[in-house]
Short mmCIF file of C-alpha atoms in Angstrom, two decimals:
data_model
loop_
_atom_site.label_atom_id
_atom_site.label_comp_id
_atom_site.label_asym_id
_atom_site.label_seq_id
_atom_site.Cartn_x
_atom_site.Cartn_y
_atom_site.Cartn_z
CA UNK A 24 135.49 95.42 14.65
CA UNK A 25 132.82 96.53 12.30
CA UNK A 26 134.82 99.70 11.21
CA UNK A 27 137.64 102.37 12.07
CA UNK A 28 138.80 105.75 10.88
CA UNK A 29 142.87 104.52 11.15
CA UNK A 30 144.79 101.81 10.15
CA UNK A 31 148.13 101.62 12.62
CA UNK A 32 151.29 100.84 10.49
CA UNK A 33 154.10 98.78 11.53
CA UNK A 34 156.10 101.33 13.31
CA UNK A 35 153.02 102.35 15.70
CA UNK A 36 151.90 105.26 13.09
CA UNK A 37 148.65 105.96 12.68
CA UNK A 38 147.11 106.34 8.81
CA UNK A 39 143.59 108.29 7.99
CA UNK A 40 141.37 106.12 6.37
CA UNK A 41 138.46 103.88 6.65
CA UNK A 42 139.12 100.73 7.80
CA UNK A 43 136.51 97.78 7.44
CA UNK A 44 137.21 94.41 8.85
CA UNK A 45 136.03 91.36 6.91
CA UNK A 46 132.38 89.99 6.98
CA UNK A 47 130.99 86.12 7.25
CA UNK A 48 134.11 84.73 9.56
CA UNK A 49 135.76 84.28 6.01
CA UNK A 50 139.20 85.64 5.42
CA UNK A 51 140.10 86.39 1.74
CA UNK A 52 142.99 88.42 2.13
CA UNK A 53 143.19 92.57 2.17
CA UNK A 54 142.58 95.23 -0.24
CA UNK A 55 143.42 98.79 -0.44
CA UNK A 56 141.30 101.37 -2.04
CA UNK A 57 142.38 104.75 -3.45
CA UNK A 58 140.04 107.31 -4.00
CA UNK A 59 139.20 109.44 -6.89
CA UNK A 60 140.13 113.26 -6.84
CA UNK A 61 136.88 114.08 -4.89
CA UNK A 62 138.60 112.47 -1.39
CA UNK A 63 137.50 109.94 0.98
CA UNK A 64 133.41 109.79 0.01
CA UNK A 65 130.56 108.09 1.20
CA UNK A 66 130.58 106.57 -2.32
CA UNK A 67 134.35 105.17 -1.64
CA UNK A 68 133.62 103.79 1.72
CA UNK A 69 130.82 102.06 0.17
CA UNK A 70 133.00 100.17 -2.40
CA UNK A 71 134.89 99.07 0.90
CA UNK A 72 132.11 97.99 2.79
CA UNK A 73 131.02 96.06 -0.37
CA UNK A 74 134.58 94.31 -0.53
CA UNK A 75 134.23 93.36 3.14
CA UNK A 76 130.72 91.35 2.34
CA UNK A 77 133.20 89.73 -0.38
CA UNK A 78 135.22 88.37 2.73
CA UNK A 79 138.27 90.77 2.50
CA UNK A 80 139.47 93.32 4.89
CA UNK A 81 139.57 96.69 3.25
CA UNK A 82 141.24 100.02 3.86
CA UNK A 83 140.74 102.86 2.30
CA UNK A 84 143.55 105.81 3.10
CA UNK A 85 142.48 109.64 3.17
CA UNK A 86 145.04 111.06 1.34
CA UNK A 87 143.85 114.50 1.51
CA UNK A 88 143.80 114.21 5.17
CA UNK A 89 139.94 115.17 5.73
CA UNK A 90 139.61 117.48 2.54
CA UNK A 91 136.39 116.61 0.55
CA UNK A 92 136.06 118.54 -3.15
CA UNK A 93 132.88 119.96 -3.58
CA UNK A 94 133.30 120.71 -7.38
CA UNK A 95 135.93 119.47 -10.29
CA UNK A 96 137.83 122.57 -9.91
CA UNK A 97 138.54 122.29 -5.84
CA UNK A 98 139.17 118.40 -6.71
CA UNK A 99 141.62 119.33 -9.22
CA UNK A 100 143.33 121.76 -6.32
CA UNK A 101 143.35 118.88 -4.02
CA UNK A 102 144.59 116.42 -6.37
CA UNK A 103 147.51 118.66 -7.67
CA UNK A 104 148.30 120.06 -4.15
CA UNK A 105 149.09 116.29 -3.54
CA UNK A 106 152.73 114.74 -3.47
CA UNK A 107 152.66 111.52 -5.48
CA UNK A 108 155.42 110.17 -3.96
CA UNK A 109 154.12 110.75 -0.53
CA UNK A 110 150.90 109.28 -1.69
CA UNK A 111 152.37 106.08 -2.76
CA UNK A 112 154.22 105.68 0.56
CA UNK A 113 150.96 106.00 1.89
CA UNK A 114 149.90 102.92 0.22
CA UNK A 115 152.55 101.30 0.88
CA UNK A 116 152.64 101.47 4.43
CA UNK A 117 148.78 100.65 4.28
CA UNK A 118 150.01 97.43 2.16
CA UNK A 119 152.42 96.73 4.89
CA UNK A 120 150.08 97.40 7.97
CA UNK A 121 147.35 95.05 6.36
CA UNK A 122 149.87 92.44 6.05
CA UNK A 123 151.22 92.48 9.52
CA UNK A 124 147.91 92.41 10.98
CA UNK A 125 147.47 88.76 9.94
CA UNK A 126 150.86 86.93 9.00
CA UNK A 127 150.26 85.64 5.33
CA UNK A 128 147.81 88.02 4.53
CA UNK A 129 147.91 88.89 0.86
CA UNK A 130 147.27 92.46 -0.19
CA UNK A 131 145.75 93.71 -3.57
CA UNK A 132 145.35 97.81 -4.50
CA UNK A 133 142.26 98.79 -6.50
CA UNK A 134 141.51 102.74 -7.12
CA UNK A 135 139.83 104.94 -9.40
CA UNK A 136 140.45 107.93 -11.49
CA UNK A 137 143.64 109.51 -9.62
CA UNK A 138 143.41 106.61 -7.48
CA UNK A 139 143.60 104.07 -10.50
CA UNK A 140 147.03 105.69 -11.48
CA UNK A 141 148.26 105.19 -7.90
CA UNK A 142 147.33 101.98 -7.85
CA UNK A 143 149.55 101.03 -11.13
CA UNK A 144 152.52 103.59 -9.36
CA UNK A 145 152.17 101.45 -6.03
CA UNK A 146 152.60 98.31 -7.98
CA UNK A 147 155.33 99.54 -9.37
CA UNK A 148 157.33 100.44 -6.57
CA UNK A 149 155.89 98.02 -4.10
CA UNK A 150 157.13 94.30 -4.54
CA UNK A 151 154.50 93.07 -1.99
CA UNK A 152 151.24 94.11 -3.70
CA UNK A 153 150.17 91.16 -4.65
CA UNK A 154 147.38 91.95 -7.16
CA UNK A 155 146.50 95.55 -8.69
CA UNK A 156 143.02 96.76 -10.10
CA UNK A 157 143.18 99.93 -11.95
CA UNK A 158 139.68 101.91 -12.87
CA UNK A 159 140.58 104.13 -15.58
CA UNK A 160 143.84 105.52 -14.44
CA UNK A 161 147.55 105.49 -15.61
CA UNK A 162 150.47 107.02 -14.03
CA UNK A 163 152.94 109.50 -15.84
CA UNK A 164 156.27 108.00 -16.97
CA UNK A 165 158.05 110.22 -14.66
CA UNK A 166 155.31 109.03 -11.56
CA UNK A 167 156.07 105.36 -12.15
CA UNK A 168 157.42 102.83 -14.54
CA UNK A 169 154.99 100.35 -15.28
CA UNK A 170 157.13 97.88 -16.86
CA UNK A 171 158.46 97.21 -12.93
CA UNK A 172 155.24 95.64 -12.13
CA UNK A 173 155.61 92.11 -11.37
CA UNK A 174 152.03 91.44 -9.83
CA UNK A 175 149.02 90.47 -11.56
CA UNK A 176 146.97 93.56 -13.15
CA UNK A 177 143.41 93.95 -13.79
CA UNK A 178 142.99 97.25 -15.84
CA UNK A 179 139.00 98.59 -16.24
CA UNK A 180 138.98 101.78 -18.91
CA UNK A 181 136.39 103.83 -20.75
CA UNK A 182 136.40 104.35 -24.18
CA UNK A 183 135.02 107.50 -24.03
CA UNK A 184 137.77 109.29 -21.91
CA UNK A 185 139.46 112.43 -22.65
CA UNK A 186 142.22 111.74 -19.62
CA UNK A 187 142.90 108.20 -20.06
CA UNK A 188 142.16 107.70 -23.57
CA UNK A 189 142.14 104.92 -25.72
CA UNK A 190 145.56 105.70 -26.88
CA UNK A 191 146.91 105.71 -23.81
CA UNK A 192 145.25 102.61 -22.84
CA UNK A 193 146.83 100.59 -25.76
CA UNK A 194 150.00 102.23 -24.83
CA UNK A 195 149.83 101.43 -21.16
CA UNK A 196 148.72 97.64 -22.12
CA UNK A 197 151.60 97.34 -25.14
CA UNK A 198 154.37 98.44 -22.44
CA UNK A 199 152.49 95.39 -19.47
CA UNK A 200 152.88 92.85 -21.93
CA UNK A 201 155.97 93.86 -23.36
CA UNK A 202 157.49 93.75 -19.89
CA UNK A 203 155.65 90.50 -19.35
CA UNK A 204 153.59 91.69 -16.51
CA UNK A 205 150.42 89.33 -16.08
CA UNK A 206 147.68 92.05 -17.13
CA UNK A 207 144.48 92.17 -18.28
CA UNK A 208 142.62 94.98 -19.96
CA UNK A 209 139.32 95.77 -20.15
CA UNK A 210 137.44 98.47 -22.18
CA UNK A 211 133.77 99.79 -21.72
CA UNK A 212 131.90 101.58 -24.22
CA UNK A 213 131.42 104.27 -20.90
CA UNK A 214 132.54 107.35 -20.17
CA UNK A 215 135.24 108.12 -17.47
CA UNK A 216 134.25 107.18 -14.00
CA UNK A 217 131.26 104.99 -15.36
CA UNK A 218 131.40 102.92 -12.00
CA UNK A 219 130.37 105.97 -9.71
CA UNK A 220 127.12 105.19 -8.99
CA UNK A 221 126.61 108.77 -7.53
CA UNK A 222 127.26 110.54 -10.50
CA UNK A 223 124.39 110.11 -12.76
CA UNK A 224 125.72 111.89 -15.59
CA UNK A 225 128.49 109.67 -16.18
CA UNK A 226 127.02 106.10 -14.24
CA UNK A 227 126.94 103.02 -16.60
CA UNK A 228 124.86 100.45 -14.30
CA UNK A 229 125.60 97.58 -16.63
CA UNK A 230 129.34 98.52 -17.30
CA UNK A 231 129.62 99.01 -13.21
CA UNK A 232 128.46 95.34 -12.44
CA UNK A 233 130.38 93.62 -15.29
CA UNK A 234 133.43 95.43 -13.67
CA UNK A 235 132.46 94.53 -10.31
CA UNK A 236 132.02 90.73 -11.32
CA UNK A 237 135.44 90.67 -13.01
CA UNK A 238 137.37 91.99 -9.78
CA UNK A 239 135.70 90.44 -7.33
CA UNK A 240 136.55 86.95 -9.21
CA UNK A 241 140.06 88.30 -9.56
CA UNK A 242 140.44 89.05 -6.35
CA UNK A 243 139.51 85.90 -5.02
CA UNK A 244 141.99 84.38 -7.34
CA UNK A 245 144.45 86.02 -6.47
CA UNK A 246 144.42 86.49 -3.04
CA UNK A 247 142.93 83.38 -2.21
#
């Protein structure tokens, strides 16, 4: 199998998204990738492809069910219409399905922007998440209590960010460490969405490369 547009869950239901098998004959665990507020774009699929080349089976659920935002106004509408509880449930179902596909598989969650916030929310509510890698996303307190997270966390945040501001990142780090969550938080001299190479106005190649290197090493360590 190279790639598919769905993932079959444990009860036989189907989750829409992008499924890519690990390449190279070496299975190193699995990763659920959660997209930005734009939807499941080709750029998100390319992140799944990159992780597959590192030996991870990857699945990016399509939380918008086929819808893609053409601009920020539309993206905001799509994100506002998304039911956070249902989105976290979709992520948990994806984690369970990947674990069932190969018994013993450890599954991490990695997400960007909106997906970064959902990454932490999923880790707080699903004990089967083996590691969490949020990029510039923090859930609101009413959406999830990050103190409930028990898996290792590797966070990537921008110093120039009105949404995940430095103060919010500091508060997140303090709460995680106060709850004895094994968390490693990195800050980058870049703007929000600095990892997205399809957005030249914010893309920071050197910071993106460093964040990717750290993420891959972290996932290899935590997933095997």
